Amino acid sequence: MEVKTSLLDNMIGVGDMVLLEPLNEDSFIENLRSRFDHNEIYTYIGSVVISMNPYRSLPIYTPQKVEEYRNRNFYELSPHIYALADEAYRSLRDQDKDQCILITGESGAGKTEASKLVMSYVAAVCGKGQEVNKVKEQLLQSNPVLEAFGNAKTMRNDNSSRFGKYMDIEFDFKGDPLGGVISNYLLEKSRVCKQPRGERNFHIFYQLLSGNAMQIVGFMEDEVQSVLELVAAVLKLGNIEFKPESRVNGFDESRVKDKNGETTGGLDNRQLYCGTQFPVTVHMDTHLTFLNNFCAYYARDALAKNLYSRLFSWLVTRINESIKVGPLFAKTRHKVMGVLDIYGFEIFEDNSFEQFIINYCNEKLQQIFIELTLREEQEEYIREDIEWTNIVYFNNAVICDLIENNQNGILAMLDEECLRPGTVTDDTFLDKLNTICAEHQHFESRLSKNSKFLTDHSLPHSCFRIQHYAGKVLYRVEGFVDKNNDLLYRDLSQAMYKATHSLMRQLFPEGNPAKVNLKRPPTAGFQFKASVGVLMKNLQTKNPNYIRCIKPNDKKVAHIFTDSLVCHQVRYLGLMENVRVRRAGYAFRQPYESCLKRYKMLCKTTWPQWRGPARDGVAVLLTDCSVPTEEFAYGRSKIFIRNPRTLFTLEERRRACLEDLATLIQKIYRGWKSRTHFLLLKKSQVVVAAWYRRYAQQNKYQKIKSASLVMQSFIRGWKSERELLNICLSPSLQMQKYFLGLKTTTMSPMDNTWPAKPYGFLEGAHTELRRIFHLWRCKKYRGQFTEEKKAVYEEKLEASEIFKDKKALYPSSVSQPFKGDYLEIQKNPKYQKLNSAVEEKVLLADLVNKINRANGKGSPRLFLLTKSNFVLADQKTGQVKTSVPLPDLASVSVSTQSDGFFALKLKEGSASASKGDFLLSSDHLIEIITKLHRIGTTAADRDQINIDISDE
């Protein structure tokens, strides 16, 4: 796992230029080189991030890095663009402060890549969800579309942005993105018609047959098709050629070659032919006048540039419609983060109108940077209750005024020259500058009235020079007037409006004959000045965050650091000025808690733990370290240190203290490790000893066991020999002992014991004797039974055959003997009358319950059973209620359960059938049914009584 380091830990060079000692241009460049050589491409100037283009992929943008910098203090980790992005996002989300991130640098310095990294970081740390992810995807995918139409390969950069871009990303109260708005500035449309040697046109001209992200952003298929058709139309315009012709009046004119060729974006060449002529009205008469060859080519190029520029602006507008905040959130207040990716300061060998307005924009950005930086410093001083002292710095407002002053500014004079009637040329414009700006301290021209430049041969006659904040820039006036006019002949606009292509018509609304506007359109300089003014107002309402991009070499390769090139960029980016402004007051400031945590080991009072307020701990610490009082100041929440040398002194003492602490920790660790090793050895020794003792005891046990087995075998052998000897010497004694043992066998038939046979050859005699003896003792056992007892056992046997495994009540009746006369009817005088009424011998007399079939109630009855009848009599009087001959009884039904109910079913048609069936219950059910069945079985003059055992 990577160790998270502070800005001051393990520094390669100095991570924050504010702390650089000594501070000069050479040490500044050397610090950048040292960090660049060790792949440290980010360096701070306070809260400003310097980004060096490494021209290769570095493993510092992984998801793990995103999590590492997430919700961390800006100075808590080593410098990184993620730290700035996180600081800006957290300020927006938690403190409700709108943010802007200003990314500047020359072409090839990595501005576009830096803006992508900022946007991807914000997308990674903000909320999740289907709708949120869709918005994030659209915002991120808007970059490839704009890069395809606005970027090109140049000598300095393979993917150079040829336009300025400012994107406002809007967030809800939770910090989740809702949408965005893109503004574009000064597309380099001259590249459409002409590219410098070794450079290419915009990427889209080489990607007509390739996919891109337009559909992800929300373009329909027909819109994509229309856009690509217009790109093809621009290419077709470049192939249009003109041929010169001379008229009889002596004027030259031009005509389109191949007028019957293919159409161009819904516009055929005959319509383009009309674009080579324009009407001239004299005394109410209108005449068509043809352009000469030079003007025709100029008009063609102007049309191509205007068409592409308007198409690009339409693309930006269309993307804004796709990524704008939805109607659900449109009326609520949004938090905004702006990202500005615009050209850096440009100083070329040949600088023209484009470089002039680009550098003007950078002057404005430098001005707002100084203002906002000083304002931020002043606000922090006031917030921390530190005395504010005015900081002396170079104010470039005088340069901005030279360019943008509404009366005497260069842009105002250029517009005035473009609008002036008569002959207007670049030279007349320069003459005007020489007249009005000659005395300005930042304007230089060889033709001005200022005599000190008359002999300056580095200043050509057709040029003027401005001393910008980043250095002097020489501008060639050739093309200033034409590029500022940026005119398109009205007839060409009308021709474009007549095209059948719907998007073409949409891009040229002024060509509508019904809406002819004779008012001159605003100049390019005026439009750019107005756009910059709106941008500056927008930026002043937000909290700024700066990324200054620098490219290390012109070869676009890794590991090369060109001092002169980097020095040039450091100058025109004003980085040294940034450092001086930041160091004008206190060079370093840090919260009390962080300061005390970092340096508490320098003082015995604060080490290892300070119990009081952090501010008091810092005061004790600085006093103990003998830091002069003029070198620091106490704020409300931070300690302010004036000189970087003071901070480095504390760092050196901390490093020495850490070495001592490291030695102490190593000593304690080595002691702990040695003790742990000793305890491990001791534990291992105990384990080894235990295992050895176990092993020794097992061996001892095996030896004892082997000895015991040997002794047992000898003893068993001795006994066997003894027995064999006894058998051989006295077999009659063994036989005698066997037969005497038979005498002790019991006479119970249930006893299965029998003496063991002495010899194997007696097996047959042994088995036969056992069988004979068993039969004999069974016979003796049966001889003990009387006839009555035999009858009882026979009934019991019969009951087993009837009820075993059929009636649940049966097992409980097995142990109960069958008595037959439970009422003692012959002995009881109560039943004397009843006894005399029954002629036959009573086989069973018992008290039963007769169940009334009508109401289910039972009444006690005396149940008497003879060989030919069963009788039911009253329990109290003994009077016979019912007497049924057994031949009239058809069957007896009982259930399988443990109840005592039984039903006596009479034969249909019998004499007793009129009495109906009887439902009785008795505690001696098993005996009653068994006797009924036995009587029916033994009687030869009647049918057997059927016994039905079921639950039906």
PDB file of C-alpha atoms in Angstrom, residues 212-437:
ATOM      1  CA  ASN A 212     -17.700   9.888 -33.113  1.00  0.00           C
ATOM      2  CA  ALA A 213     -19.700  10.778 -29.922  1.00  0.00           C
ATOM      3  CA  MET A 214     -22.405  12.946 -31.447  1.00  0.00           C
ATOM      4  CA  GLN A 215     -25.201  10.429 -30.791  1.00  0.00           C
ATOM      5  CA  ILE A 216     -24.189  10.034 -27.146  1.00  0.00           C
ATOM      6  CA  VAL A 217     -24.496  13.795 -26.682  1.00  0.00           C
ATOM      7  CA  GLY A 218     -28.019  13.654 -28.138  1.00  0.00           C
ATOM      8  CA  PHE A 219     -27.743  14.308 -31.890  1.00  0.00           C
ATOM      9  CA  MET A 220     -30.301  12.599 -34.100  1.00  0.00           C
ATOM     10  CA  GLU A 221     -29.133  10.558 -37.071  1.00  0.00           C
ATOM     11  CA  ASP A 222     -30.501  13.126 -39.547  1.00  0.00           C
ATOM     12  CA  GLU A 223     -28.671  15.909 -37.678  1.00  0.00           C
ATOM     13  CA  VAL A 224     -25.394  13.995 -37.819  1.00  0.00           C
ATOM     14  CA  GLN A 225     -25.951  13.436 -41.523  1.00  0.00           C
ATOM     15  CA  SER A 226     -26.666  17.141 -42.100  1.00  0.00           C
ATOM     16  CA  VAL A 227     -23.550  18.228 -40.201  1.00  0.00           C
ATOM     17  CA  LEU A 228     -21.312  15.857 -42.133  1.00  0.00           C
ATOM     18  CA  GLU A 229     -22.875  16.996 -45.411  1.00  0.00           C
ATOM     19  CA  LEU A 230     -21.959  20.604 -44.604  1.00  0.00           C
ATOM     20  CA  VAL A 231     -18.409  19.546 -43.740  1.00  0.00           C
ATOM     21  CA  ALA A 232     -18.273  17.896 -47.140  1.00  0.00           C
ATOM     22  CA  ALA A 233     -19.679  21.109 -48.632  1.00  0.00           C
ATOM     23  CA  VAL A 234     -16.787  23.086 -47.142  1.00  0.00           C
ATOM     24  CA  LEU A 235     -14.390  20.632 -48.768  1.00  0.00           C
ATOM     25  CA  LYS A 236     -16.250  21.038 -52.054  1.00  0.00           C
ATOM     26  CA  LEU A 237     -16.001  24.823 -51.804  1.00  0.00           C
ATOM     27  CA  GLY A 238     -12.236  24.491 -51.605  1.00  0.00           C
ATOM     28  CA  ASN A 239     -12.258  22.700 -54.952  1.00  0.00           C
ATOM     29  CA  ILE A 240     -14.163  25.465 -56.766  1.00  0.00           C
ATOM     30  CA  GLU A 241     -11.939  27.351 -59.202  1.00  0.00           C
ATOM     31  CA  PHE A 242     -12.418  30.545 -61.152  1.00  0.00           C
ATOM     32  CA  LYS A 243     -11.224  31.615 -64.555  1.00  0.00           C
ATOM     33  CA  PRO A 244     -10.441  35.261 -65.378  1.00  0.00           C
ATOM     34  CA  GLU A 245     -12.188  37.029 -68.237  1.00  0.00           C
ATOM     35  CA  SER A 246     -11.870  40.512 -69.692  1.00  0.00           C
ATOM     36  CA  ARG A 247     -14.858  42.576 -70.681  1.00  0.00           C
ATOM     37  CA  VAL A 248     -15.064  45.143 -73.489  1.00  0.00           C
ATOM     38  CA  ASN A 249     -15.195  47.950 -70.958  1.00  0.00           C
ATOM     39  CA  GLY A 250     -11.693  47.004 -69.841  1.00  0.00           C
ATOM     40  CA  PHE A 251     -12.683  45.592 -66.437  1.00  0.00           C
ATOM     41  CA  ASP A 252     -11.597  42.122 -65.336  1.00  0.00           C
ATOM     42  CA  GLU A 253     -14.149  39.633 -64.140  1.00  0.00           C
ATOM     43  CA  SER A 254     -14.173  35.981 -63.120  1.00  0.00           C
ATOM     44  CA  ARG A 255     -16.405  32.982 -63.725  1.00  0.00           C
ATOM     45  CA  VAL A 256     -16.776  29.598 -62.061  1.00  0.00           C
ATOM     46  CA  LYS A 257     -15.237  26.725 -63.965  1.00  0.00           C
ATOM     47  CA  ASP A 258     -17.491  23.692 -64.549  1.00  0.00           C
ATOM     48  CA  LYS A 259     -20.791  25.490 -63.770  1.00  0.00           C
ATOM     49  CA  ASN A 260     -22.802  22.344 -64.461  1.00  0.00           C
ATOM     50  CA  GLY A 261     -20.962  20.199 -61.942  1.00  0.00           C
ATOM     51  CA  GLU A 262     -22.234  18.534 -58.806  1.00  0.00           C
ATOM     52  CA  THR A 263     -24.215  20.326 -56.128  1.00  0.00           C
ATOM     53  CA  THR A 264     -22.615  21.652 -52.930  1.00  0.00           C
ATOM     54  CA  GLY A 265     -24.758  21.221 -49.820  1.00  0.00           C
ATOM     55  CA  GLY A 266     -28.010  21.613 -51.724  1.00  0.00           C
ATOM     56  CA  LEU A 267     -26.502  24.468 -53.765  1.00  0.00           C
ATOM     57  CA  ASP A 268     -25.470  23.840 -57.361  1.00  0.00           C
ATOM     58  CA  ASN A 269     -22.636  25.619 -59.101  1.00  0.00           C
ATOM     59  CA  ARG A 270     -25.013  27.869 -61.065  1.00  0.00           C
ATOM     60  CA  GLN A 271     -26.055  29.459 -57.770  1.00  0.00           C
ATOM     61  CA  LEU A 272     -22.397  29.809 -56.814  1.00  0.00           C
ATOM     62  CA  TYR A 273     -21.862  31.469 -60.192  1.00  0.00           C
ATOM     63  CA  CYS A 274     -24.330  34.149 -59.102  1.00  0.00           C
ATOM     64  CA  GLY A 275     -22.069  34.763 -56.130  1.00  0.00           C
ATOM     65  CA  THR A 276     -19.353  36.124 -58.441  1.00  0.00           C
ATOM     66  CA  GLN A 277     -21.493  39.167 -59.235  1.00  0.00           C
ATOM     67  CA  PHE A 278     -22.974  41.834 -57.043  1.00  0.00           C
ATOM     68  CA  PRO A 279     -25.518  44.589 -57.723  1.00  0.00           C
ATOM     69  CA  VAL A 280     -24.548  48.267 -57.921  1.00  0.00           C
ATOM     70  CA  THR A 281     -27.346  50.844 -57.743  1.00  0.00           C
ATOM     71  CA  VAL A 282     -26.745  54.219 -59.442  1.00  0.00           C
ATOM     72  CA  HIS A 283     -29.560  56.795 -59.716  1.00  0.00           C
ATOM     73  CA  MET A 284     -32.221  54.161 -58.982  1.00  0.00           C
ATOM     74  CA  ASP A 285     -30.811  51.818 -61.643  1.00  0.00           C
ATOM     75  CA  THR A 286     -29.323  48.477 -60.543  1.00  0.00           C
ATOM     76  CA  HIS A 287     -26.527  46.864 -62.541  1.00  0.00           C
ATOM     77  CA  LEU A 288     -24.748  43.546 -61.997  1.00  0.00           C
ATOM     78  CA  THR A 289     -21.001  43.870 -61.594  1.00  0.00           C
ATOM     79  CA  PHE A 290     -18.705  40.828 -61.673  1.00  0.00           C
ATOM     80  CA  LEU A 291     -15.899  40.237 -59.181  1.00  0.00           C
ATOM     81  CA  ASN A 292     -12.388  39.996 -60.495  1.00  0.00           C
ATOM     82  CA  ASN A 293     -10.451  36.775 -60.007  1.00  0.00           C
ATOM     83  CA  PHE A 294      -8.765  37.883 -56.754  1.00  0.00           C
ATOM     84  CA  CYS A 295     -12.032  39.032 -55.195  1.00  0.00           C
ATOM     85  CA  ALA A 296     -13.782  35.830 -56.299  1.00  0.00           C
ATOM     86  CA  TYR A 297     -11.248  33.647 -54.507  1.00  0.00           C
ATOM     87  CA  TYR A 298     -11.497  35.956 -51.481  1.00  0.00           C
ATOM     88  CA  ALA A 299     -15.294  35.555 -51.513  1.00  0.00           C
ATOM     89  CA  ARG A 300     -14.957  31.749 -51.832  1.00  0.00           C
ATOM     90  CA  ASP A 301     -12.621  31.577 -48.855  1.00  0.00           C
ATOM     91  CA  ALA A 302     -14.807  33.938 -46.841  1.00  0.00           C
ATOM     92  CA  LEU A 303     -17.820  31.719 -47.549  1.00  0.00           C
ATOM     93  CA  ALA A 304     -15.947  28.564 -46.535  1.00  0.00           C
ATOM     94  CA  LYS A 305     -14.725  30.165 -43.304  1.00  0.00           C
ATOM     95  CA  ASN A 306     -18.146  31.586 -42.470  1.00  0.00           C
ATOM     96  CA  LEU A 307     -19.895  28.327 -43.222  1.00  0.00           C
ATOM     97  CA  TYR A 308     -17.569  26.318 -40.998  1.00  0.00           C
ATOM     98  CA  SER A 309     -17.557  28.928 -38.219  1.00  0.00           C
ATOM     99  CA  ARG A 310     -21.357  29.101 -38.172  1.00  0.00           C
ATOM    100  CA  LEU A 311     -21.574  25.312 -38.247  1.00  0.00           C
ATOM    101  CA  PHE A 312     -19.268  25.147 -35.227  1.00  0.00           C
ATOM    102  CA  SER A 313     -21.368  27.721 -33.355  1.00  0.00           C
ATOM    103  CA  TRP A 314     -24.499  25.722 -34.234  1.00  0.00           C
ATOM    104  CA  LEU A 315     -22.850  22.589 -32.852  1.00  0.00           C
ATOM    105  CA  VAL A 316     -22.103  24.351 -29.566  1.00  0.00           C
ATOM    106  CA  THR A 317     -25.703  25.576 -29.374  1.00  0.00           C
ATOM    107  CA  ARG A 318     -27.043  22.101 -30.160  1.00  0.00           C
ATOM    108  CA  ILE A 319     -24.819  20.499 -27.519  1.00  0.00           C
ATOM    109  CA  ASN A 320     -26.022  23.093 -25.011  1.00  0.00           C
ATOM    110  CA  GLU A 321     -29.626  22.103 -25.758  1.00  0.00           C
ATOM    111  CA  SER A 322     -28.713  18.495 -25.042  1.00  0.00           C
ATOM    112  CA  ILE A 323     -26.760  19.032 -21.829  1.00  0.00           C
ATOM    113  CA  LYS A 324     -28.790  21.890 -20.355  1.00  0.00           C
ATOM    114  CA  VAL A 325     -30.520  21.496 -17.008  1.00  0.00           C
ATOM    115  CA  GLY A 326     -33.833  19.681 -17.309  1.00  0.00           C
ATOM    116  CA  PRO A 327     -37.155  21.514 -16.795  1.00  0.00           C
ATOM    117  CA  LEU A 328     -37.646  19.818 -13.407  1.00  0.00           C
ATOM    118  CA  PHE A 329     -34.664  21.722 -11.943  1.00  0.00           C
ATOM    119  CA  ALA A 330     -34.726  24.812 -14.191  1.00  0.00           C
ATOM    120  CA  LYS A 331     -36.341  27.127 -11.597  1.00  0.00           C
ATOM    121  CA  THR A 332     -34.200  26.101  -8.630  1.00  0.00           C
ATOM    122  CA  ARG A 333     -30.878  27.719  -7.753  1.00  0.00           C
ATOM    123  CA  HIS A 334     -27.882  25.740  -8.971  1.00  0.00           C
ATOM    124  CA  LYS A 335     -24.290  25.567  -7.885  1.00  0.00           C
ATOM    125  CA  VAL A 336     -21.908  26.239 -10.787  1.00  0.00           C
ATOM    126  CA  MET A 337     -18.387  25.130 -11.595  1.00  0.00           C
ATOM    127  CA  GLY A 338     -16.849  26.780 -14.646  1.00  0.00           C
ATOM    128  CA  VAL A 339     -13.923  25.280 -16.576  1.00  0.00           C
ATOM    129  CA  LEU A 340     -12.031  27.633 -18.919  1.00  0.00           C
ATOM    130  CA  ASP A 341      -9.770  26.070 -21.541  1.00  0.00           C
ATOM    131  CA  ILE A 342      -8.403  28.876 -23.679  1.00  0.00           C
ATOM    132  CA  TYR A 343      -5.269  29.727 -25.618  1.00  0.00           C
ATOM    133  CA  GLY A 344      -2.303  30.764 -23.617  1.00  0.00           C
ATOM    134  CA  PHE A 345      -0.153  33.771 -24.390  1.00  0.00           C
ATOM    135  CA  GLU A 346       1.255  33.394 -27.935  1.00  0.00           C
ATOM    136  CA  ILE A 347       4.500  34.824 -29.238  1.00  0.00           C
ATOM    137  CA  PHE A 348       5.328  33.582 -32.738  1.00  0.00           C
ATOM    138  CA  GLU A 349       7.794  34.738 -35.352  1.00  0.00           C
ATOM    139  CA  ASP A 350       4.861  36.108 -37.336  1.00  0.00           C
ATOM    140  CA  ASN A 351       2.089  37.424 -35.073  1.00  0.00           C
ATOM    141  CA  SER A 352      -1.129  38.693 -36.629  1.00  0.00           C
ATOM    142  CA  PHE A 353      -4.671  39.668 -35.639  1.00  0.00           C
ATOM    143  CA  GLU A 354      -5.420  36.274 -34.044  1.00  0.00           C
ATOM    144  CA  GLN A 355      -2.405  36.463 -31.712  1.00  0.00           C
ATOM    145  CA  PHE A 356      -3.277  40.062 -30.867  1.00  0.00           C
ATOM    146  CA  ILE A 357      -6.778  39.301 -29.530  1.00  0.00           C
ATOM    147  CA  ILE A 358      -5.574  36.045 -27.891  1.00  0.00           C
ATOM    148  CA  ASN A 359      -2.923  37.977 -25.976  1.00  0.00           C
ATOM    149  CA  TYR A 360      -5.525  40.625 -25.131  1.00  0.00           C
ATOM    150  CA  CYS A 361      -7.645  37.889 -23.548  1.00  0.00           C
ATOM    151  CA  ASN A 362      -4.651  36.646 -21.572  1.00  0.00           C
ATOM    152  CA  GLU A 363      -3.968  40.196 -20.368  1.00  0.00           C
ATOM    153  CA  LYS A 364      -7.526  40.277 -19.028  1.00  0.00           C
ATOM    154  CA  LEU A 365      -7.095  36.870 -17.398  1.00  0.00           C
ATOM    155  CA  GLN A 366      -3.823  38.009 -15.785  1.00  0.00           C
ATOM    156  CA  GLN A 367      -5.573  41.119 -14.536  1.00  0.00           C
ATOM    157  CA  ILE A 368      -8.409  39.169 -12.947  1.00  0.00           C
ATOM    158  CA  PHE A 369      -5.900  36.649 -11.579  1.00  0.00           C
ATOM    159  CA  ILE A 370      -3.989  39.355  -9.737  1.00  0.00           C
ATOM    160  CA  GLU A 371      -7.210  40.963  -8.507  1.00  0.00           C
ATOM    161  CA  LEU A 372      -8.771  37.708  -7.306  1.00  0.00           C
ATOM    162  CA  THR A 373      -5.515  36.446  -5.787  1.00  0.00           C
ATOM    163  CA  LEU A 374      -5.021  39.660  -3.837  1.00  0.00           C
ATOM    164  CA  ARG A 375      -8.692  39.636  -2.872  1.00  0.00           C
ATOM    165  CA  GLU A 376      -8.404  36.044  -1.682  1.00  0.00           C
ATOM    166  CA  GLU A 377      -5.270  36.904   0.299  1.00  0.00           C
ATOM    167  CA  GLN A 378      -6.911  39.975   1.814  1.00  0.00           C
ATOM    168  CA  GLU A 379     -10.070  38.028   2.721  1.00  0.00           C
ATOM    169  CA  GLU A 380      -8.015  35.339   4.438  1.00  0.00           C
ATOM    170  CA  TYR A 381      -6.026  37.944   6.372  1.00  0.00           C
ATOM    171  CA  ILE A 382      -9.232  39.638   7.519  1.00  0.00           C
ATOM    172  CA  ARG A 383     -10.845  36.276   8.308  1.00  0.00           C
ATOM    173  CA  GLU A 384      -7.817  35.274  10.403  1.00  0.00           C
ATOM    174  CA  ASP A 385      -7.560  38.716  12.035  1.00  0.00           C
ATOM    175  CA  ILE A 386      -4.085  39.372  10.559  1.00  0.00           C
ATOM    176  CA  GLU A 387      -3.075  42.969   9.760  1.00  0.00           C
ATOM    177  CA  TRP A 388      -3.286  43.574   6.004  1.00  0.00           C
ATOM    178  CA  THR A 389      -0.500  45.460   4.275  1.00  0.00           C
ATOM    179  CA  ASN A 390      -0.758  46.681   0.706  1.00  0.00           C
ATOM    180  CA  ILE A 391       1.230  44.578  -1.753  1.00  0.00           C
ATOM    181  CA  VAL A 392       3.208  46.305  -4.481  1.00  0.00           C
ATOM    182  CA  TYR A 393       2.811  44.521  -7.821  1.00  0.00           C
ATOM    183  CA  PHE A 394       2.713  45.284 -11.538  1.00  0.00           C
ATOM    184  CA  ASN A 395      -0.821  46.226 -12.541  1.00  0.00           C
ATOM    185  CA  ASN A 396      -1.391  45.432 -16.196  1.00  0.00           C
ATOM    186  CA  ALA A 397      -4.566  47.516 -16.339  1.00  0.00           C
ATOM    187  CA  VAL A 398      -2.600  50.073 -18.398  1.00  0.00           C
ATOM    188  CA  ILE A 399      -1.972  47.425 -21.081  1.00  0.00           C
ATOM    189  CA  CYS A 400      -5.642  46.343 -21.082  1.00  0.00           C
ATOM    190  CA  ASP A 401      -6.646  49.997 -21.430  1.00  0.00           C
ATOM    191  CA  LEU A 402      -4.238  50.428 -24.391  1.00  0.00           C
ATOM    192  CA  ILE A 403      -6.103  47.653 -26.195  1.00  0.00           C
ATOM    193  CA  GLU A 404      -9.758  48.010 -25.090  1.00  0.00           C
ATOM    194  CA  ASN A 405     -10.246  51.725 -24.374  1.00  0.00           C
ATOM    195  CA  ASN A 406     -13.480  52.727 -26.112  1.00  0.00           C
ATOM    196  CA  GLN A 407     -11.956  55.953 -27.500  1.00  0.00           C
ATOM    197  CA  ASN A 408      -8.234  55.545 -27.931  1.00  0.00           C
ATOM    198  CA  GLY A 409      -7.845  51.783 -27.627  1.00  0.00           C
ATOM    199  CA  ILE A 410      -6.287  49.752 -30.454  1.00  0.00           C
ATOM    200  CA  LEU A 411      -9.507  47.746 -30.994  1.00  0.00           C
ATOM    201  CA  ALA A 412     -11.606  50.939 -31.080  1.00  0.00           C
ATOM    202  CA  MET A 413      -9.268  52.518 -33.650  1.00  0.00           C
ATOM    203  CA  LEU A 414      -9.321  49.327 -35.724  1.00  0.00           C
ATOM    204  CA  ASP A 415     -13.144  49.360 -35.760  1.00  0.00           C
ATOM    205  CA  GLU A 416     -13.142  53.047 -36.609  1.00  0.00           C
ATOM    206  CA  GLU A 417     -10.769  52.446 -39.508  1.00  0.00           C
ATOM    207  CA  CYS A 418     -12.896  49.561 -40.789  1.00  0.00           C
ATOM    208  CA  LEU A 419     -16.033  51.753 -40.741  1.00  0.00           C
ATOM    209  CA  ARG A 420     -14.384  54.843 -42.241  1.00  0.00           C
ATOM    210  CA  PRO A 421     -15.396  55.650 -45.831  1.00  0.00           C
ATOM    211  CA  GLY A 422     -12.728  55.921 -48.429  1.00  0.00           C
ATOM    212  CA  THR A 423      -9.606  53.889 -48.949  1.00  0.00           C
ATOM    213  CA  VAL A 424      -8.867  51.786 -45.874  1.00  0.00           C
ATOM    214  CA  THR A 425      -5.714  49.674 -45.631  1.00  0.00           C
ATOM    215  CA  ASP A 426      -3.571  48.109 -42.954  1.00  0.00           C
ATOM    216  CA  ASP A 427      -1.064  50.922 -43.453  1.00  0.00           C
ATOM    217  CA  THR A 428      -3.671  53.616 -42.743  1.00  0.00           C
ATOM    218  CA  PHE A 429      -4.565  51.724 -39.573  1.00  0.00           C
ATOM    219  CA  LEU A 430      -0.889  51.678 -38.517  1.00  0.00           C
ATOM    220  CA  ASP A 431      -0.591  55.375 -39.273  1.00  0.00           C
ATOM    221  CA  LYS A 432      -3.507  55.992 -36.941  1.00  0.00           C
ATOM    222  CA  LEU A 433      -1.873  53.981 -34.199  1.00  0.00           C
ATOM    223  CA  ASN A 434       1.380  55.869 -34.687  1.00  0.00           C
ATOM    224  CA  THR A 435      -0.488  59.125 -34.260  1.00  0.00           C
ATOM    225  CA  ILE A 436      -2.600  58.301 -31.199  1.00  0.00           C
ATOM    226  CA  CYS A 437      -0.487  55.736 -29.272  1.00  0.00           C
TER     227      CYS A 437
END
